[in-house]
């Protein structure tokens, strides 16, 4: 890995064995973009890649040049990376190179989540300073390249070097100008209970974007896009990933202009955003991880999985095996007391489950979702001995104990709202909109963050709590903070998320032994920024196995299996009413941080036996399910969508597990072949089918030994007639491969 600077050619070349990122200081001093892609040789100039240097929009000739951090108003009519309002009301900028430095490692971003380094020589950072002498403004562009990862992590810091305040109207984390627009845009979009579906479409002249204005990254769109060549598949072809480490209002956008070039930008959503920068003030953008793959979407995802798991997630749980959870939400909703909880925990423990998580309803007077958010004191009507009593009893069963919290919220019927109505977000002259019967606390106020830290620390310190599920069940309306002056209201959304990060930071530091799981009405804040504090997230409220195939497939485009909490729930499923076999529900949920979301006291003897086997199987292969290399094989978003398959492979390729799912059964179906990936072609694998269903392990499922080469080139034969006891719709098969 190197960052080369050639003073003669005025070129920067960030390179490792897998990628190169080349920039050049153009004759006018602008920082031009030359190349991002597969590794190029060092010590050479690539200036020829951008033959014309100047815009010449006056006579409408000449393709626009590629710039690293473009601004508007002086000839570049594409979307800008930076837009400001200066003290005279003008907004034109002309940013020119002024200095650069190369720093070992990677600096943190104050108040914001960021990737990091742990060992010397792991990464290097280039900081290029651009300046506008008239506006008296500096932009420091940061580029980190890791030695062993095909990523460039970018961000920007904007400094007011003048004597008058200025207003930032748009401050993107990165802008990337690509020389052609032969790309398709891949985004992860959906809604509650159908988060992160893969949407892939041509990029067309003009602008296409995904974004959030909801105060959270949202379930509607995810702060990640990829550009893939039309022919790019999972296994082959070029793809560029753009992953923003941010949990608030974001924008990720492409613009194709008339010469067919494409600009990509990502960062805080400029819509409704402004930031007053006083003289001497500095504004740091969130960071964006640009990744490149010449070998398809699979490799792009591996890059993100490794980076987010190893160098975004942090803390004591980063590398630890995640416990198998039983969560009482769908078992009881608000209707529970200590005996009921202990009965659930006891039954779960007998099946080998390791962590009991007490969900919503344990505090205040919360018997429904109309009250008590903000009153983080135990509901003694339900739990007379407090959290401590139930936690200690669960601990005595040999399980960990966790609780649900929703720190950012307040109910109208709560002591907190009665005491501090002004802490709820809202505009004094307007009514506040309630969603799920609750308001959002103004996390931009430091005193709110302080209060929550104290209240939650008291609870977390009062009992042996080793797991916290941090929920956020509504988006923000009437965005406004009574603590900010009129001219700073455009800062509200960003300050809100900075407050959330500050609280996360303080709580995770104060309770380093607790495993935090983020959640937002299901998976509405599943983003790279959250992973810096909570190494796993509740993937979706939709636990139906068929729906989860799509949700987990889409989520896996960026986020590692260890971050995806996936639970088996009861049937009929509470979200879609579907009946699926228990085997299938587990076969889907295995590929993530596994658990159960049902009442184990209501199970039949057969179901108890089956779950006991599922738990034992997951424990045996936990490392593979949580940290294996995940390969998507047959997509729920392409083809006839009736079959889905994926697999996870150990780093040393000695073992692998394949999940194969038939949505609807097809009569008289013949054998098919499923081409596997990631195996050692020279190894021989013992292939066995696994099932916890009594009677499924019949003669026809006896292990066979097959070469990694044939499994990848010809495929694993999936026999349509096998596994008779579980035939029917929604059938799943799990194959275990072990090298001999
Ligand atoms: C939404 C979450 O996604 C659910 O799992 C559950 O915790 C509820 N909130 C509780 O209100």
XYZ file of C-alpha atoms and ligand atoms in Angstrom:
751
model
C 0.000 0.000 0.000
C 1.281 3.411 -0.836
C 0.175 6.941 -1.344
C 2.410 8.374 -4.045
C 2.744 12.048 -4.749
C 4.515 13.063 -7.921
C 5.364 16.746 -7.749
C 6.419 16.643 -11.388
C 3.105 15.264 -12.641
C 1.094 16.820 -9.785
C -0.493 13.446 -9.244
C -1.630 11.466 -6.236
C -1.814 7.728 -6.592
C -3.359 5.712 -3.759
C -2.776 2.064 -4.439
C -2.616 -1.398 -2.999
C -2.564 -4.807 -4.672
C -6.222 -4.546 -5.571
C -7.139 -0.962 -6.379
C -5.826 2.373 -7.503
C -7.281 5.819 -6.952
C -5.592 8.541 -8.988
C -6.014 12.307 -8.750
C -4.203 15.201 -10.295
C -3.829 18.852 -9.449
C -4.922 20.436 -12.724
C -3.329 23.515 -14.192
C -5.884 25.822 -12.646
C -5.259 24.239 -9.290
C -8.469 22.257 -9.210
C -8.215 18.738 -7.878
C -9.119 16.468 -10.773
C -10.163 12.840 -10.638
C -8.356 10.504 -13.024
C -9.185 6.954 -12.051
C -10.725 4.538 -9.545
C -10.557 0.845 -10.316
C -8.254 -2.178 -10.494
C -4.661 -1.610 -9.395
C -2.364 0.272 -11.777
C 1.420 0.339 -11.738
C 3.009 2.901 -9.458
C 5.504 5.618 -10.387
C 3.725 6.486 -13.622
C 1.655 9.411 -14.745
C -1.934 8.873 -15.789
C -2.546 12.452 -16.854
C -3.553 11.303 -20.347
C -6.783 9.901 -18.883
C -8.212 13.408 -18.750
C -7.103 15.051 -22.002
C -8.987 18.346 -21.827
C -8.415 20.350 -18.719
C -10.942 23.083 -18.839
C -14.643 23.459 -18.793
C -15.650 25.583 -21.655
C -19.293 25.993 -21.148
C -19.219 29.471 -22.709
C -19.098 27.991 -26.183
C -20.647 24.692 -25.137
C -17.769 22.479 -26.192
C -15.653 20.037 -24.297
C -16.690 17.301 -21.956
C -16.788 18.403 -18.357
C -13.716 17.463 -16.418
C -13.750 15.146 -13.460
C -13.337 16.828 -10.114
C -12.885 15.522 -6.604
C -14.970 18.064 -4.722
C -16.945 20.149 -7.206
C -18.714 23.393 -6.462
C -21.301 25.308 -8.426
C -21.594 28.695 -10.034
C -18.408 28.835 -12.086
C -19.076 26.570 -15.042
C -19.762 23.178 -13.574
C -23.509 22.804 -13.790
C -23.668 19.359 -12.318
C -24.648 18.688 -8.729
C -22.038 20.072 -6.324
C -20.245 18.463 -3.436
C -20.139 21.739 -1.580
C -22.496 24.702 -1.613
C -22.178 27.698 0.685
C -23.753 31.032 1.330
C -21.110 33.629 2.018
C -21.635 36.746 4.100
C -22.425 38.803 0.980
C -25.095 36.333 -0.052
C -23.079 34.882 -2.940
C -22.373 31.192 -3.273
C -19.690 30.822 -5.922
C -16.567 28.929 -4.930
C -13.298 28.224 -6.667
C -11.407 25.608 -4.691
C -7.752 25.210 -5.563
C -5.049 22.978 -4.235
C -3.039 24.563 -1.456
C -1.289 21.753 0.435
C -1.324 18.101 1.288
C 0.057 15.708 3.854
C 0.236 11.972 4.197
C -0.528 10.560 7.637
C 0.042 7.012 8.844
C -3.172 5.297 9.962
C -6.498 7.000 9.948
C -7.736 9.935 12.024
C -11.082 9.631 13.824
C -13.891 12.083 13.091
C -14.977 13.935 16.228
C -18.544 12.970 17.156
C -19.092 10.713 14.161
C -18.637 6.996 13.589
C -15.697 6.011 11.441
C -13.571 3.095 10.383
C -10.253 2.776 12.162
C -6.923 0.989 12.206
C -5.574 -1.287 14.857
C -2.108 -2.220 13.713
C 0.727 -0.123 12.345
C 0.984 -0.024 8.575
C -2.614 -1.073 8.109
C -3.678 2.121 6.358
C -2.470 5.508 5.268
C -4.385 8.742 4.904
C -3.955 11.557 2.435
C -5.247 14.957 3.400
C -5.475 17.426 0.544
C -6.269 21.019 1.407
C -8.167 23.055 -1.145
C -8.690 26.744 -0.546
C -10.745 29.604 -1.901
C -8.983 32.858 -1.191
C -12.025 35.027 -1.920
C -14.442 33.036 0.211
C -11.748 32.480 2.825
C -12.649 28.884 3.148
C -10.628 25.703 3.205
C -11.683 22.191 2.423
C -9.602 19.308 3.712
C -10.336 16.185 1.726
C -9.421 12.950 3.462
C -8.635 9.708 1.672
C -7.673 6.567 3.548
C -6.403 3.506 1.767
C -6.030 0.202 3.607
C -3.163 -2.104 2.764
C -5.338 -5.176 2.234
C -8.776 -3.907 1.330
C -10.104 -2.594 -1.987
C -11.556 0.521 -0.394
C -10.913 4.222 -0.223
C -12.555 5.899 2.736
C -13.370 9.517 2.068
C -14.610 12.483 4.036
C -14.261 16.243 4.106
C -13.685 18.972 6.642
C -14.711 22.487 5.817
C -12.973 25.309 7.657
C -13.987 28.932 7.752
C -10.639 30.743 7.578
C -12.209 34.170 7.179
C -13.572 36.791 9.525
C -17.258 36.520 8.670
C -19.605 33.617 9.300
C -20.726 31.529 6.349
C -23.489 29.002 5.874
C -22.984 25.514 4.507
C -25.920 24.515 2.335
C -24.498 21.239 1.098
C -21.423 19.379 2.314
C -21.116 15.964 0.745
C -18.836 13.305 2.101
C -17.586 12.514 -1.377
C -18.191 13.109 -5.034
C -16.860 10.748 -7.671
C -16.777 11.581 -11.383
C -16.808 8.513 -13.607
C -15.797 8.729 -17.264
C -18.864 6.876 -18.575
C -22.388 6.076 -17.534
C -22.647 2.439 -18.587
C -23.711 1.553 -15.086
C -26.739 0.283 -13.299
C -27.674 1.702 -9.953
C -28.264 -0.788 -7.162
C -30.094 0.473 -4.100
C -31.636 -1.194 -1.060
C -35.146 0.108 -0.706
C -38.410 -0.918 0.929
C -40.446 -0.043 3.981
C -41.335 -1.441 7.381
C -41.337 -5.266 7.295
C -39.774 -5.310 3.821
C -36.514 -3.506 4.331
C -33.610 -3.455 1.896
C -35.030 -5.102 -1.188
C -32.526 -4.988 -4.014
C -33.570 -2.519 -6.715
C -31.406 -2.402 -9.819
C -31.932 -0.025 -12.720
C -30.111 1.760 -15.533
C -28.730 5.157 -14.719
C -30.202 7.641 -17.120
C -29.442 11.260 -18.119
C -30.320 13.449 -15.200
C -30.332 12.670 -11.535
C -31.353 9.532 -9.668
C -31.127 9.277 -5.943
C -32.040 7.525 -2.765
C -32.343 9.568 0.374
C -33.921 10.061 3.745
C -35.587 13.090 5.304
C -36.974 11.087 8.209
C -34.280 11.733 10.814
C -33.065 8.137 10.521
C -31.390 6.361 7.662
C -34.805 4.669 7.250
C -36.344 1.468 6.014
C -37.395 3.207 2.805
C -33.829 3.631 1.540
C -30.461 2.600 2.862
C -27.365 4.842 2.844
C -25.665 2.553 0.365
C -25.645 2.385 -3.399
C -23.609 0.382 -5.849
C -22.917 0.968 -9.490
C -22.605 -2.219 -11.489
C -21.942 -2.750 -15.161
C -25.064 -4.104 -16.917
C -23.329 -7.487 -17.292
C -22.075 -7.605 -13.707
C -23.321 -10.616 -11.784
C -22.621 -11.907 -8.308
C -19.535 -13.693 -9.577
C -18.121 -11.436 -12.305
C -17.875 -7.878 -13.525
C -17.124 -4.412 -12.256
C -18.922 -2.769 -9.380
C -18.344 0.315 -7.253
C -19.863 0.562 -3.796
C -20.727 3.772 -1.956
C -21.473 3.155 1.702
C -22.138 6.109 3.960
C -21.423 5.753 7.671
C -24.341 7.885 8.756
C -27.650 7.202 10.471
C -29.555 10.408 9.777
C -30.872 12.220 6.712
C -28.717 11.173 3.792
C -28.491 11.466 0.042
C -26.808 9.139 -2.436
C -27.168 10.312 -5.985
C -25.996 9.773 -9.537
C -26.052 12.372 -12.270
C -25.505 11.529 -15.908
C -24.788 14.607 -17.989
C -24.929 15.261 -21.704
C -21.509 13.850 -22.567
C -22.398 10.588 -20.896
C -20.162 10.911 -17.859
C -21.561 10.107 -14.438
C -21.162 11.884 -11.138
C -21.887 10.089 -7.896
C -22.203 11.936 -4.623
C -23.131 10.853 -1.132
C -23.455 12.571 2.202
C -25.817 14.406 4.510
C -29.010 15.221 2.649
C -28.703 18.902 1.617
C -32.515 19.192 1.611
C -33.384 21.206 4.698
C -29.763 21.234 5.831
C -27.684 24.266 6.657
C -24.830 24.800 9.052
C -23.553 28.106 10.304
C -19.790 28.114 10.296
C -18.368 30.836 12.474
C -14.881 32.242 11.759
C -12.384 29.534 12.682
C -15.134 26.918 12.756
C -14.787 23.511 11.167
C -17.470 21.126 9.927
C -16.721 17.423 9.508
C -18.792 15.323 7.135
C -19.564 11.688 7.860
C -17.314 9.312 6.010
C -18.109 7.280 2.958
C -16.494 3.973 2.067
C -15.890 3.600 -1.657
C -15.179 0.020 -2.671
C -14.269 -1.472 -6.012
C -14.692 -4.995 -7.296
C -13.676 -6.377 -10.667
C -15.139 -9.751 -9.675
C -18.806 -9.067 -9.168
C -21.126 -8.092 -6.363
C -20.073 -11.030 -4.224
C -16.570 -9.619 -3.839
C -17.932 -6.125 -3.254
C -20.061 -7.478 -0.402
C -17.133 -9.437 1.065
C -15.151 -6.211 1.168
C -17.864 -4.429 3.117
C -18.539 -7.406 5.391
C -14.882 -7.624 6.405
C -14.385 -3.898 6.851
C -17.588 -3.239 8.778
C -17.139 -6.291 10.999
C -13.450 -5.740 11.689
C -12.898 -2.008 11.456
C -16.244 -0.306 11.986
C -17.700 -2.436 14.763
C -15.680 -2.115 17.946
C -15.686 -3.051 21.590
C -15.594 -6.307 23.449
C -18.366 -7.903 21.364
C -16.778 -7.210 18.014
C -15.047 -10.560 17.773
C -17.048 -12.581 20.270
C -19.557 -15.237 19.226
C -23.026 -13.755 19.502
C -25.402 -15.531 21.896
C -28.560 -17.329 20.815
C -31.401 -15.113 21.994
C -34.964 -15.662 23.119
C -36.950 -12.417 22.922
C -40.367 -12.197 24.562
C -41.943 -9.562 22.271
C -44.036 -11.794 20.034
C -44.582 -14.223 22.913
C -46.208 -11.721 25.271
C -46.257 -8.241 23.764
C -47.063 -6.022 26.801
C -48.798 -8.734 28.761
C -46.279 -10.290 31.125
C -45.184 -10.577 34.714
C -42.146 -12.112 36.344
C -43.465 -15.700 36.496
C -44.371 -15.593 32.811
C -40.953 -14.272 31.829
C -39.202 -16.861 33.955
C -41.309 -19.624 32.439
C -40.221 -18.480 28.978
C -36.582 -18.260 30.041
C -36.690 -21.660 31.724
C -38.217 -23.357 28.694
C -35.744 -21.637 26.407
C -32.796 -22.597 28.561
C -33.836 -26.251 28.438
C -33.483 -26.075 24.661
C -29.999 -24.569 25.004
C -30.842 -20.904 24.321
C -28.284 -18.567 25.882
C -29.735 -15.064 26.303
C -33.141 -13.877 27.440
C -34.111 -10.428 26.163
C -36.947 -8.617 27.894
C -38.602 -6.419 25.272
C -40.906 -3.411 25.486
C -43.217 -2.958 28.495
C -41.046 -3.377 31.604
C -41.047 0.295 32.694
C -43.358 3.049 33.897
C -47.022 2.115 33.479
C -46.518 0.679 30.041
C -49.277 -1.833 29.381
C -49.730 -0.674 25.795
C -47.915 1.688 23.470
C -49.746 4.787 24.721
C -47.578 5.589 27.697
C -44.369 5.734 29.699
C -41.600 6.107 27.137
C -39.033 8.241 28.911
C -39.818 6.834 32.354
C -36.957 4.380 32.571
C -37.950 2.972 35.962
C -39.219 -0.533 36.392
C -42.957 -1.255 36.361
C -43.287 -2.820 39.793
C -46.843 -3.974 39.094
C -45.389 -6.371 36.540
C -41.991 -6.923 38.103
C -42.284 -6.391 41.880
C -38.683 -7.385 42.488
C -37.439 -4.967 39.824
C -35.171 -5.728 36.915
C -32.596 -7.052 39.321
C -34.823 -9.860 40.548
C -35.734 -11.118 37.108
C -32.197 -10.647 35.787
C -30.670 -12.597 38.665
C -33.180 -15.421 38.273
C -32.473 -15.628 34.564
C -28.765 -15.556 35.326
C -29.267 -18.414 37.786
C -30.698 -20.455 34.928
C -27.340 -20.086 33.212
C -28.488 -17.462 30.714
C -27.556 -13.898 29.982
C -30.167 -11.201 30.498
C -30.933 -8.290 28.202
C -33.453 -5.460 28.018
C -35.126 -3.306 25.422
C -34.925 0.477 25.590
C -36.101 3.283 23.353
C -34.073 6.218 24.669
C -34.923 8.783 22.015
C -38.665 8.725 22.655
C -41.188 10.151 25.074
C -44.894 9.350 25.499
C -47.371 12.155 26.024
C -48.526 10.124 29.016
C -45.243 10.013 30.888
C -43.615 11.696 33.854
C -40.782 12.874 31.645
C -43.122 14.719 29.275
C -44.982 16.255 32.210
C -41.692 17.555 33.612
C -39.950 18.563 30.378
C -42.468 19.103 27.571
C -39.937 21.293 25.764
C -37.625 18.296 25.412
C -39.992 16.780 22.865
C -39.273 17.851 19.312
C -41.814 20.288 17.958
C -42.549 23.823 16.821
C -44.197 25.824 19.632
C -46.821 27.323 17.314
C -47.938 23.962 15.887
C -49.316 20.735 17.265
C -46.873 17.861 17.407
C -47.672 14.851 15.252
C -47.832 11.617 17.205
C -46.672 8.407 15.615
C -47.178 5.178 17.478
C -48.560 7.457 20.176
C -45.168 8.965 20.920
C -42.964 11.982 20.414
C -39.248 12.153 19.749
C -36.895 13.705 22.262
C -34.691 16.542 21.133
C -31.358 14.766 21.057
C -29.687 17.959 19.831
C -29.937 19.267 23.425
C -26.973 18.185 25.520
C -29.119 18.193 28.679
C -31.413 15.564 27.118
C -28.423 13.367 26.336
C -27.115 13.886 29.893
C -30.478 12.993 31.391
C -30.799 9.831 29.294
C -27.280 8.791 30.126
C -28.027 9.067 33.847
C -31.438 7.383 33.673
C -30.232 4.501 31.523
C -26.988 4.078 33.438
C -29.042 3.662 36.602
C -31.003 0.801 35.036
C -28.061 -0.831 33.282
C -25.988 -0.647 36.445
C -28.750 -2.001 38.667
C -28.720 -5.596 37.475
C -26.604 -8.129 35.595
C -27.582 -6.894 32.126
C -25.433 -8.112 29.277
C -27.506 -7.164 26.228
C -29.412 -4.057 25.199
C -31.818 -3.737 22.283
C -32.007 -0.020 21.463
C -35.168 0.705 19.507
C -36.433 3.813 17.670
C -40.019 3.387 16.581
C -40.890 6.528 14.709
C -39.447 9.135 12.395
C -39.143 12.837 13.134
C -41.873 15.328 12.271
C -41.995 19.071 12.975
C -38.190 19.155 13.052
C -37.244 22.046 15.276
C -35.317 22.622 18.442
C -36.390 25.286 20.887
C -32.781 25.416 22.007
C -31.501 26.573 18.622
C -31.843 30.104 17.206
C -33.854 30.570 14.012
C -30.759 30.710 11.846
C -29.499 27.406 13.155
C -32.673 25.325 12.627
C -31.144 23.822 9.467
C -28.648 22.124 11.781
C -31.330 20.325 13.704
C -31.336 16.912 12.012
C -27.568 16.587 12.040
C -27.363 17.724 15.648
C -30.045 15.165 16.504
C -27.986 12.295 15.164
C -24.817 13.678 16.778
C -26.746 13.524 20.067
C -27.722 9.916 19.401
C -24.096 9.049 18.650
C -22.955 10.869 21.805
C -25.361 8.863 23.961
C -24.352 5.615 22.294
C -20.716 6.494 22.779
C -21.124 7.249 26.474
C -23.252 4.206 27.239
C -21.093 1.757 25.305
C -18.008 3.123 27.071
C -19.672 3.043 30.496
C -20.905 -0.520 29.944
C -18.235 -2.141 27.802
C -19.442 -5.657 28.593
C -22.922 -5.123 27.178
C -23.764 -6.288 23.668
C -25.777 -3.492 22.044
C -28.214 -4.267 19.256
C -29.659 -1.369 17.299
C -33.236 -1.468 16.108
C -35.691 1.001 14.627
C -39.192 -0.380 14.306
C -37.477 -3.377 12.761
C -34.569 -2.433 10.494
C -35.086 1.269 9.847
C -31.642 2.302 11.066
C -29.528 -0.541 9.778
C -26.507 1.384 8.564
C -22.735 1.466 8.817
C -22.790 4.343 11.307
C -24.827 2.388 13.848
C -22.422 -0.545 13.574
C -19.716 1.584 15.181
C -21.697 1.407 18.429
C -23.942 -1.624 18.120
C -22.226 -4.463 16.270
C -25.560 -6.016 15.375
C -29.015 -4.772 14.412
C -32.545 -6.145 14.414
C -32.885 -6.805 10.720
C -36.658 -6.521 10.389
C -39.867 -6.984 12.353
C -40.832 -9.351 9.589
C -39.708 -12.780 10.742
C -41.605 -14.755 8.118
C -39.073 -17.086 6.524
C -40.097 -16.312 2.944
C -40.013 -12.554 3.484
C -36.729 -12.816 5.353
C -35.061 -14.405 2.325
C -35.429 -11.112 0.496
C -34.613 -8.957 3.505
C -31.496 -10.878 4.494
C -30.356 -11.186 0.872
C -30.598 -7.410 0.385
C -29.037 -6.627 3.744
C -26.107 -8.889 2.911
C -25.193 -6.671 -0.026
C -23.321 -4.547 2.504
C -23.726 -5.755 6.059
C -22.031 -8.830 7.539
C -23.906 -11.859 8.849
C -22.693 -11.115 12.380
C -24.618 -7.836 12.254
C -27.938 -9.323 11.132
C -30.129 -10.459 14.022
C -32.407 -13.176 12.680
C -34.999 -15.001 14.779
C -37.345 -17.929 14.379
C -40.905 -16.908 15.233
C -44.208 -18.696 15.686
C -46.700 -19.550 12.955
C -49.040 -18.268 11.702
C -46.449 -15.550 11.294
C -47.434 -12.330 13.079
C -46.615 -10.097 10.125
C -47.963 -12.001 7.127
C -49.955 -14.887 8.616
C -47.981 -17.487 6.665
C -47.442 -21.040 7.880
C -43.909 -22.218 7.208
C -42.159 -25.301 8.560
C -40.033 -24.798 11.672
C -37.119 -26.280 9.746
C -37.429 -23.569 7.097
C -37.688 -20.769 9.641
C -34.469 -21.919 11.259
C -32.754 -22.591 7.938
C -33.239 -18.911 7.075
C -32.490 -17.442 10.524
C -29.309 -19.525 10.910
C -27.564 -17.156 8.490
C -27.147 -14.337 10.978
C -27.102 -13.680 14.730
C -29.623 -16.378 15.582
C -32.473 -16.448 18.069
C -36.146 -17.080 18.767
C -39.110 -14.743 18.990
C -41.862 -17.048 20.268
C -43.334 -18.523 23.427
C -41.409 -21.705 24.186
C -43.936 -22.695 26.851
C -46.468 -23.265 24.088
C -44.424 -25.671 21.997
C -45.272 -29.311 21.346
C -42.911 -32.081 22.384
C -41.849 -32.484 18.734
C -41.190 -28.776 18.367
C -39.120 -28.728 21.554
C -37.056 -31.610 20.219
C -36.613 -29.862 16.879
C -35.595 -26.534 18.393
C -33.182 -28.278 20.751
C -31.491 -29.746 17.705
C -31.535 -26.425 15.848
C -29.841 -24.721 18.777
C -27.216 -27.441 19.012
C -26.593 -27.255 15.268
C -26.216 -23.475 15.349
C -23.804 -23.676 18.280
C -21.701 -26.205 16.416
C -21.494 -24.011 13.312
C -21.867 -20.611 14.937
C -18.517 -19.308 13.719
C -19.455 -20.162 10.147
C -22.927 -18.640 10.425
C -21.691 -15.417 11.994
C -18.301 -14.903 10.427
C -18.072 -17.141 7.378
C -17.750 -15.729 3.874
C -21.301 -15.343 2.653
C -22.064 -16.068 -0.995
C -25.426 -15.319 -2.559
C -26.253 -18.051 -5.074
C -29.833 -17.815 -6.352
C -31.613 -14.492 -5.970
C -35.127 -13.837 -4.691
C -35.131 -10.735 -6.905
C -34.310 -12.342 -10.255
C -35.538 -15.180 -12.446
C -38.753 -16.878 -11.400
C -38.023 -16.052 -7.732
C -39.231 -19.440 -6.572
C -35.855 -20.716 -5.466
C -33.341 -18.906 -3.284
C -29.947 -20.202 -2.243
C -26.925 -18.922 -0.401
C -23.974 -20.323 1.480
C -21.338 -19.467 4.016
C -17.764 -20.736 3.814
C -15.074 -20.857 6.489
C -12.020 -18.687 5.856
C -9.871 -21.773 5.347
C -12.570 -23.254 3.034
C -12.578 -26.451 5.107
C -16.266 -26.241 5.831
C -19.320 -24.613 4.345
C -23.072 -24.592 4.844
C -25.541 -24.123 2.029
C -29.134 -22.959 2.474
C -31.501 -23.852 -0.378
C -35.096 -22.662 -0.275
C -38.067 -23.643 -2.448
C -40.850 -21.122 -2.048
C -43.735 -23.003 -3.684
C -43.499 -26.689 -4.326
C -43.605 -27.698 -7.956
C -45.122 -31.081 -8.739
C -42.972 -33.643 -10.437
C -39.893 -31.413 -10.422
C -36.620 -32.890 -11.580
C -33.148 -32.482 -10.189
C -31.365 -29.169 -10.570
C -27.775 -28.120 -10.062
C -26.685 -25.415 -7.708
C -23.226 -24.013 -8.451
C -21.412 -23.294 -5.204
C -18.750 -20.662 -4.627
C -15.767 -20.024 -2.420
C -14.706 -23.666 -1.943
C -11.214 -25.042 -2.361
C -11.243 -26.592 -5.857
C -8.614 -29.128 -4.870
C -10.384 -30.261 -1.694
C -12.850 -33.118 -1.284
C -15.949 -32.361 0.728
C -18.231 -34.693 2.604
C -21.682 -33.311 1.731
C -24.523 -34.125 4.084
C -27.995 -32.720 4.441
C -28.979 -31.480 7.848
C -32.433 -31.454 9.326
C -33.797 -31.315 12.859
C -37.048 -32.895 11.709
C -37.372 -36.440 12.973
C -37.346 -38.842 10.024
C -35.753 -36.434 7.550
C -32.357 -38.067 7.814
C -33.245 -41.035 5.644
C -31.163 -43.231 3.370
C -31.221 -40.807 0.466
C -29.508 -38.132 2.521
C -26.406 -40.196 3.354
C -23.270 -38.083 2.985
C -21.430 -38.212 -0.312
C -17.921 -37.024 -1.024
C -17.471 -34.540 -3.850
C -14.628 -32.339 -5.059
C -14.705 -28.593 -4.523
C -14.026 -28.248 -8.255
C -17.125 -30.184 -9.294
C -19.300 -28.507 -6.671
C -18.344 -25.120 -8.082
C -18.126 -25.952 -11.803
C -20.946 -28.460 -12.226
C -22.853 -27.816 -9.037
C -24.499 -29.621 -6.181
C -27.355 -31.760 -7.423
C -30.585 -30.767 -5.701
C -32.985 -33.640 -6.026
C -36.554 -32.438 -6.389
C -38.012 -35.547 -4.793
C -35.888 -35.782 -1.677
C -36.778 -35.063 1.946
C -40.311 -36.383 1.775
C -41.433 -35.608 5.362
C -41.076 -31.877 4.826
C -42.356 -31.758 1.285
C -44.840 -29.061 0.543
C -44.463 -25.330 0.128
C -41.716 -23.284 1.807
C -39.255 -26.117 1.939
C -35.654 -25.523 2.958
C -32.625 -27.731 2.813
C -29.413 -27.222 4.656
C -26.250 -28.870 3.330
C -23.123 -29.197 5.422
C -19.820 -29.516 3.585
C -16.711 -30.654 5.429
C -13.392 -31.242 3.746
C -12.123 -34.770 4.198
C -40.207 -2.563 17.280
C -39.190 -3.651 17.284
O -38.690 -3.857 16.002
C -39.811 -4.900 17.864
O -38.911 -5.964 17.792
C -40.221 -4.620 19.285
O -39.075 -4.377 20.060
C -41.161 -3.445 19.329
N -40.658 -2.300 18.630
C -41.473 -3.069 20.746
O -42.183 -1.920 20.842
